[in-house]
Each structure stands twice: as C-alpha cells, then as structure tokens.
PDB file of C-alpha atoms and ligand atoms in Angstrom:
ATOM      1  CA  MET A   1       0.000   0.000   0.000  1.00 62.00           C
ATOM      2  CA  ALA A   2       1.362   3.421  -0.965  1.00 67.00           C
ATOM      3  CA  PRO A   3       1.844   5.942   1.847  1.00 73.00           C
ATOM      4  CA  HIS A   4      -1.075   8.324   2.390  1.00 80.00           C
ATOM      5  CA  THR A   5       0.651  11.624   1.810  1.00 85.00           C
ATOM      6  CA  PRO A   6      -0.513  14.514  -0.373  1.00 90.00           C
ATOM      7  CA  HIS A   7       2.485  13.930  -2.638  1.00 87.00           C
ATOM      8  CA  PHE A   8       1.786  10.252  -3.194  1.00 86.00           C
ATOM      9  CA  GLU A   9      -1.919  10.874  -3.692  1.00 90.00           C
ATOM     10  CA  ALA A  10      -1.229  13.612  -6.248  1.00 94.00           C
ATOM     11  CA  ALA A  11       1.302  11.374  -8.033  1.00 93.00           C
ATOM     12  CA  ALA A  12      -1.166   8.463  -8.105  1.00 92.00           C
ATOM     13  CA  ARG A  13      -3.830  10.657  -9.693  1.00 95.00           C
ATOM     14  CA  ARG A  14      -1.385  11.310 -12.556  1.00 96.00           C
ATOM     15  CA  VAL A  15       0.081   7.786 -12.713  1.00 95.00           C
ATOM     16  CA  PRO A  16      -2.545   5.387 -11.246  1.00 95.00           C
ATOM     17  CA  PRO A  17      -0.170   2.375 -10.824  1.00 93.00           C
ATOM     18  CA  LEU A  18       1.697   4.429  -8.224  1.00 91.00           C
ATOM     19  CA  ALA A  19      -1.273   3.873  -5.882  1.00 89.00           C
ATOM     20  CA  GLU A  20       0.007   0.300  -5.456  1.00 90.00           C
ATOM     21  CA  ALA A  21       3.660   1.322  -5.032  1.00 88.00           C
ATOM     22  CA  ARG A  22       5.382   0.568  -1.755  1.00 87.00           C
ATOM     23  CA  VAL A  23       8.206   2.337   0.000  1.00 84.00           C
ATOM     24  CA  MET A  24      11.044  -0.198   0.023  1.00 89.00           C
ATOM     25  CA  ARG A  25      13.443   1.683   2.281  1.00 92.00           C
ATOM     26  CA  ALA A  26      13.960   5.145   3.698  1.00 89.00           C
ATOM     27  CA  TYR A  27      16.527   7.063   5.699  1.00 90.00           C
ATOM     28  CA  ALA A  28      16.697  10.325   7.558  1.00 90.00           C
ATOM     29  CA  GLY A  29      19.568  12.774   7.186  1.00 89.00           C
ATOM     30  CA  VAL A  30      20.110  15.934   9.174  1.00 88.00           C
ATOM     31  CA  ARG A  31      20.572  19.187   7.291  1.00 90.00           C
ATOM     32  CA  ASP A  32      22.268  21.478   9.740  1.00 92.00           C
ATOM     33  CA  LEU A  33      21.032  24.981   8.976  1.00 90.00           C
ATOM     34  CA  THR A  34      22.285  28.212  10.493  1.00 91.00           C
ATOM     35  CA  PRO A  35      20.086  31.330  10.762  1.00 89.00           C
ATOM     36  CA  ASP A  36      21.790  32.900   7.712  1.00 89.00           C
ATOM     37  CA  TYR A  37      22.234  29.606   5.798  1.00 88.00           C
ATOM     38  CA  HIS A  38      26.034  29.912   5.823  1.00 91.00           C
ATOM     39  CA  GLY A  39      28.345  27.465   7.526  1.00 94.00           C
ATOM     40  CA  ILE A  40      30.306  28.140  10.692  1.00 96.00           C
ATOM     41  CA  LEU A  41      34.084  27.894  10.544  1.00 97.00           C
ATOM     42  CA  SER A  42      35.940  29.400  13.460  1.00 96.00           C
ATOM     43  CA  GLU A  43      37.300  29.080  16.927  1.00 96.00           C
ATOM     44  CA  ALA A  44      34.462  29.453  19.434  1.00 96.00           C
ATOM     45  CA  PRO A  45      34.461  32.887  21.098  1.00 94.00           C
ATOM     46  CA  GLY A  46      35.574  32.636  24.697  1.00 94.00           C
ATOM     47  CA  LEU A  47      36.607  28.997  24.312  1.00 96.00           C
ATOM     48  CA  ALA A  48      40.228  28.968  23.189  1.00 95.00           C
ATOM     49  CA  GLY A  49      41.207  25.846  21.283  1.00 96.00           C
ATOM     50  CA  PHE A  50      37.584  24.781  20.548  1.00 97.00           C
ATOM     51  CA  TYR A  51      37.067  24.922  16.785  1.00 97.00           C
ATOM     52  CA  VAL A  52      33.710  24.698  15.023  1.00 97.00           C
ATOM     53  CA  ALA A  53      33.078  23.485  11.466  1.00 97.00           C
ATOM     54  CA  CYS A  54      29.382  22.820  10.904  1.00 96.00           C
ATOM     55  CA  GLY A  55      26.147  24.242   9.542  1.00 95.00           C
ATOM     56  CA  PHE A  56      26.926  23.480   5.913  1.00 93.00           C
ATOM     57  CA  SER A  57      23.337  22.738   5.014  1.00 89.00           C
ATOM     58  CA  GLY A  58      22.977  20.782   1.769  1.00 88.00           C
ATOM     59  CA  HIS A  59      26.468  21.498   0.462  1.00 89.00           C
ATOM     60  CA  GLY A  60      28.846  20.138   3.101  1.00 92.00           C
ATOM     61  CA  PHE A  61      30.177  17.306   0.922  1.00 93.00           C
ATOM     62  CA  MET A  62      31.284  19.542  -1.902  1.00 94.00           C
ATOM     63  CA  HIS A  63      32.761  22.107   0.479  1.00 94.00           C
ATOM     64  CA  ALA A  64      34.553  19.487   2.572  1.00 96.00           C
ATOM     65  CA  PRO A  65      38.028  19.754   0.950  1.00 97.00           C
ATOM     66  CA  ALA A  66      38.049  23.548   1.337  1.00 97.00           C
ATOM     67  CA  ILE A  67      36.664  23.328   4.865  1.00 97.00           C
ATOM     68  CA  GLY A  68      39.405  20.869   5.823  1.00 97.00           C
ATOM     69  CA  LEU A  69      42.138  23.095   4.366  1.00 98.00           C
ATOM     70  CA  LEU A  70      40.796  26.259   6.004  1.00 98.00           C
ATOM     71  CA  MET A  71      40.319  24.550   9.361  1.00 97.00           C
ATOM     72  CA  ALA A  72      43.897  23.208   9.250  1.00 98.00           C
ATOM     73  CA  GLU A  73      45.169  26.732   8.548  1.00 98.00           C
ATOM     74  CA  LEU A  74      43.071  28.157  11.396  1.00 96.00           C
ATOM     75  CA  ILE A  75      44.402  25.626  13.865  1.00 97.00           C
ATOM     76  CA  LEU A  76      48.033  25.530  12.721  1.00 97.00           C
ATOM     77  CA  ASP A  77      48.591  29.156  11.713  1.00 96.00           C
ATOM     78  CA  GLY A  78      45.993  30.962  13.826  1.00 94.00           C
ATOM     79  CA  ARG A  79      44.227  32.315  10.725  1.00 94.00           C
ATOM     80  CA  ALA A  80      42.955  31.038   7.386  1.00 96.00           C
ATOM     81  CA  ARG A  81      45.343  32.094   4.613  1.00 96.00           C
ATOM     82  CA  SER A  82      43.571  30.639   1.555  1.00 97.00           C
ATOM     83  CA  MET A  83      40.532  32.910   1.918  1.00 96.00           C
ATOM     84  CA  ASP A  84      38.928  35.293   4.382  1.00 95.00           C
ATOM     85  CA  VAL A  85      36.707  33.217   6.660  1.00 95.00           C
ATOM     86  CA  ALA A  86      35.673  36.109   8.928  1.00 93.00           C
ATOM     87  CA  PRO A  87      32.077  36.045   7.536  1.00 92.00           C
ATOM     88  CA  MET A  88      31.828  32.414   8.716  1.00 94.00           C
ATOM     89  CA  ALA A  89      32.762  33.158  12.333  1.00 95.00           C
ATOM     90  CA  LEU A  90      30.473  31.745  15.009  1.00 95.00           C
ATOM     91  CA  GLY A  91      30.505  35.139  16.749  1.00 93.00           C
ATOM     92  CA  ARG A  92      28.513  36.741  13.913  1.00 93.00           C
ATOM     93  CA  PHE A  93      25.235  35.590  15.455  1.00 91.00           C
ATOM     94  CA  ALA A  94      25.919  37.499  18.673  1.00 88.00           C
ATOM     95  CA  CYS A  95      26.166  40.656  16.531  1.00 79.00           C
ATOM     96  CA  GLY A  96      22.864  40.125  14.719  1.00 75.00           C
ATOM     97  CA  GLY A  97      23.973  37.486  12.208  1.00 67.00           C
ATOM     98  CA  GLY A  98      25.506  37.624   8.760  1.00 67.00           C
ATOM     99  CA  ALA A  99      24.052  38.271   5.318  1.00 72.00           C
ATOM    100  CA  VAL A 100      21.251  35.773   4.692  1.00 74.00           C
ATOM    101  CA  GLU A 101      21.880  33.609   1.640  1.00 74.00           C
ATOM    102  CA  ALA A 102      18.756  33.544  -0.501  1.00 73.00           C
ATOM    103  CA  ASN A 103      19.880  31.137  -3.208  1.00 72.00           C
ATOM    104  CA  ILE A 104      20.619  28.021  -1.164  1.00 68.00           C
ATOM    105  CA  PHE A 105      18.949  26.152   1.659  1.00 61.00           C
TER     106      PHE A 105
HETATM  107  C1  FAD B 201      19.476  14.270   2.304  1.00 78.93           C
HETATM  108  C2  FAD B 201      20.755  15.065   2.211  1.00 78.93           C
HETATM  109  C3  FAD B 201      21.344  15.265   0.982  1.00 78.93           C
HETATM  110  C4  FAD B 201      22.533  15.969   0.891  1.00 78.93           C
HETATM  111  N1  FAD B 201      23.086  16.153  -0.347  1.00 78.93           N
HETATM  112  C5  FAD B 201      24.261  16.797  -0.453  1.00 78.93           C
HETATM  113  C6  FAD B 201      24.874  16.966  -1.731  1.00 78.93           C
HETATM  114  O1  FAD B 201      24.364  16.535  -2.772  1.00 78.93           O
HETATM  115  N2  FAD B 201      26.035  17.642  -1.792  1.00 78.93           N
HETATM  116  C7  FAD B 201      26.642  18.155  -0.696  1.00 78.93           C
HETATM  117  O2  FAD B 201      27.698  18.748  -0.820  1.00 78.93           O
HETATM  118  N3  FAD B 201      26.090  18.008   0.523  1.00 78.93           N
HETATM  119  C8  FAD B 201      24.913  17.341   0.679  1.00 78.93           C
HETATM  120  N4  FAD B 201      24.332  17.206   1.903  1.00 78.93           N
HETATM  121  C9  FAD B 201      24.944  17.857   3.051  1.00 78.93           C
HETATM  122  C10 FAD B 201      26.099  17.064   3.633  1.00 78.93           C
HETATM  123  O3  FAD B 201      25.671  15.736   3.878  1.00 78.93           O
HETATM  124  C11 FAD B 201      26.480  17.724   4.962  1.00 78.93           C
HETATM  125  O4  FAD B 201      26.694  19.127   4.779  1.00 78.93           O
HETATM  126  C12 FAD B 201      27.751  17.100   5.502  1.00 78.93           C
HETATM  127  O5  FAD B 201      27.592  15.700   5.645  1.00 78.93           O
HETATM  128  C13 FAD B 201      28.062  17.724   6.853  1.00 78.93           C
HETATM  129  O6  FAD B 201      29.235  17.117   7.334  1.00 78.93           O
HETATM  130  P1  FAD B 201      29.590  17.241   8.837  1.00 78.93           P
HETATM  131  O7  FAD B 201      30.873  16.475   9.007  1.00 78.93           O
HETATM  132  O8  FAD B 201      29.574  18.689   9.262  1.00 78.93           O
HETATM  133  O9  FAD B 201      28.395  16.543   9.638  1.00 78.93           O
HETATM  134  P2  FAD B 201      27.841  15.043   9.527  1.00 78.93           P
HETATM  135  O10 FAD B 201      28.163  14.430   8.195  1.00 78.93           O
HETATM  136  O11 FAD B 201      26.407  15.134   9.964  1.00 78.93           O
HETATM  137  O12 FAD B 201      28.712  14.290  10.607  1.00 78.93           O
HETATM  138  C14 FAD B 201      28.466  14.435  11.976  1.00 78.93           C
HETATM  139  C15 FAD B 201      28.856  13.149  12.629  1.00 78.93           C
HETATM  140  O13 FAD B 201      28.853  13.326  14.053  1.00 78.93           O
HETATM  141  C16 FAD B 201      28.236  12.191  14.630  1.00 78.93           C
HETATM  142  N5  FAD B 201      27.748  12.627  15.950  1.00 78.93           N
HETATM  143  C17 FAD B 201      26.681  13.402  16.232  1.00 78.93           C
HETATM  144  N6  FAD B 201      26.568  13.582  17.569  1.00 78.93           N
HETATM  145  C18 FAD B 201      27.578  12.886  18.122  1.00 78.93           C
HETATM  146  C19 FAD B 201      28.010  12.687  19.464  1.00 78.93           C
HETATM  147  N7  FAD B 201      27.373  13.235  20.497  1.00 78.93           N
HETATM  148  N8  FAD B 201      29.089  11.923  19.676  1.00 78.93           N
HETATM  149  C20 FAD B 201      29.780  11.379  18.633  1.00 78.93           C
HETATM  150  N9  FAD B 201      29.422  11.524  17.341  1.00 78.93           N
HETATM  151  C21 FAD B 201      28.333  12.282  17.095  1.00 78.93           C
HETATM  152  C22 FAD B 201      27.146  11.806  13.654  1.00 78.93           C
HETATM  153  O14 FAD B 201      26.766  10.469  13.827  1.00 78.93           O
HETATM  154  C23 FAD B 201      27.867  12.027  12.323  1.00 78.93           C
HETATM  155  O15 FAD B 201      28.582  10.881  11.910  1.00 78.93           O
HETATM  156  C24 FAD B 201      23.149  16.498   2.039  1.00 78.93           C
HETATM  157  C25 FAD B 201      22.553  16.298   3.291  1.00 78.93           C
HETATM  158  C26 FAD B 201      21.374  15.580   3.375  1.00 78.93           C
HETATM  159  C27 FAD B 201      20.753  15.366   4.722  1.00 78.93           C
END
C-alpha cells in the first residue's frame, strides 16, 4: 500500500499504478542549517582551542576539501590564509547574524 501523503496521492492521480507502489526503504539525514544559511568555521568565542566546522546545510560534501584546508590553517597558523573566513565566524550571530543567503537552503 502506498503511503497516504498529499504527494503520493497527487502522483497516483497522474500515474494510477503508483497507488500500489510501496516504499522499500527510507533514511533520515540531518541538514544542519544556520540562521543565515552559511556554515560556521571558526574558533568558538571565549573557548580557546575549541574549533567549530558545521552548519553546511545541503552542500557540506562539496565544500569538505576547502573546509578541511581552512580549518587546518586556522588551527596551525591561527588564521585562514587561503581565503577570508571572517564572515563564517560563530561570533557573527551574537552581533545580529551575517548576510542571509537567498539562493541556497
Ligand atoms: C538528504 C541530504 C542530501 C545531501 N546532499 C548533499 C549533496 O548533494 N552535496 C553536498 O555537498 N552536501 C549534501 N548534503 C549535506 C552534507 O551531507 C552535509 O553538509 C555534511 O555531511 C556535513 O558534514 P559534517 O561532518 O559537518 O556533519 P555530519 O556528516 O552530519 O557528521 C556528523 C557526525 O557526528 C556524529 N555525531 C553526532 N553527535 C555525536 C556525538 N554526540 N558523539 C559522537 N558523534 C556524534 C554523527 O553520527 C555524524 O557521523 C546532504 C545532506 C542531506 C541530509
């Protein structure tokens, strides 16, 4: 029996055999969103030596190599040299947050 959701019911109206379709397997994945939809990459304010790299929403896989490089620079050199990561600092939320990204989620 197909799940009773508005999406399945709408799909089955268009393609009637879908009414008999079954869900074979499913999984849940967390999309970690920040208030401005940008990731966090910084040392935590007031917590020396505690580094944060998270909040990458639906693009964390593709950003992973850059995130790893920038985080290594932050930890080893005290600042990211490959690009300016100041807009990704955790502390931005205490100051009202950064520029909200409208084109990704
Ligand atoms: C459905 C879906 C589709 C996506 N598609 C894409 C895509 O096409 N392209 C793309 O670039 N990105 C995609 N993403 C986003 C990408 O998966 C994430 O941005 C990325 O995995 C985040 O990596 P992460 O290391 O920050 O966190 P995670 O990959 O979530 O890793 C966190 C780890 O910490 C573990 N953990 C949590 N709490 C604890 C604890 N207390 N103790 C020990 N371990 C703990 C978790 O089990 C997990 O293994 C998708 C995400 C989802 C949900």
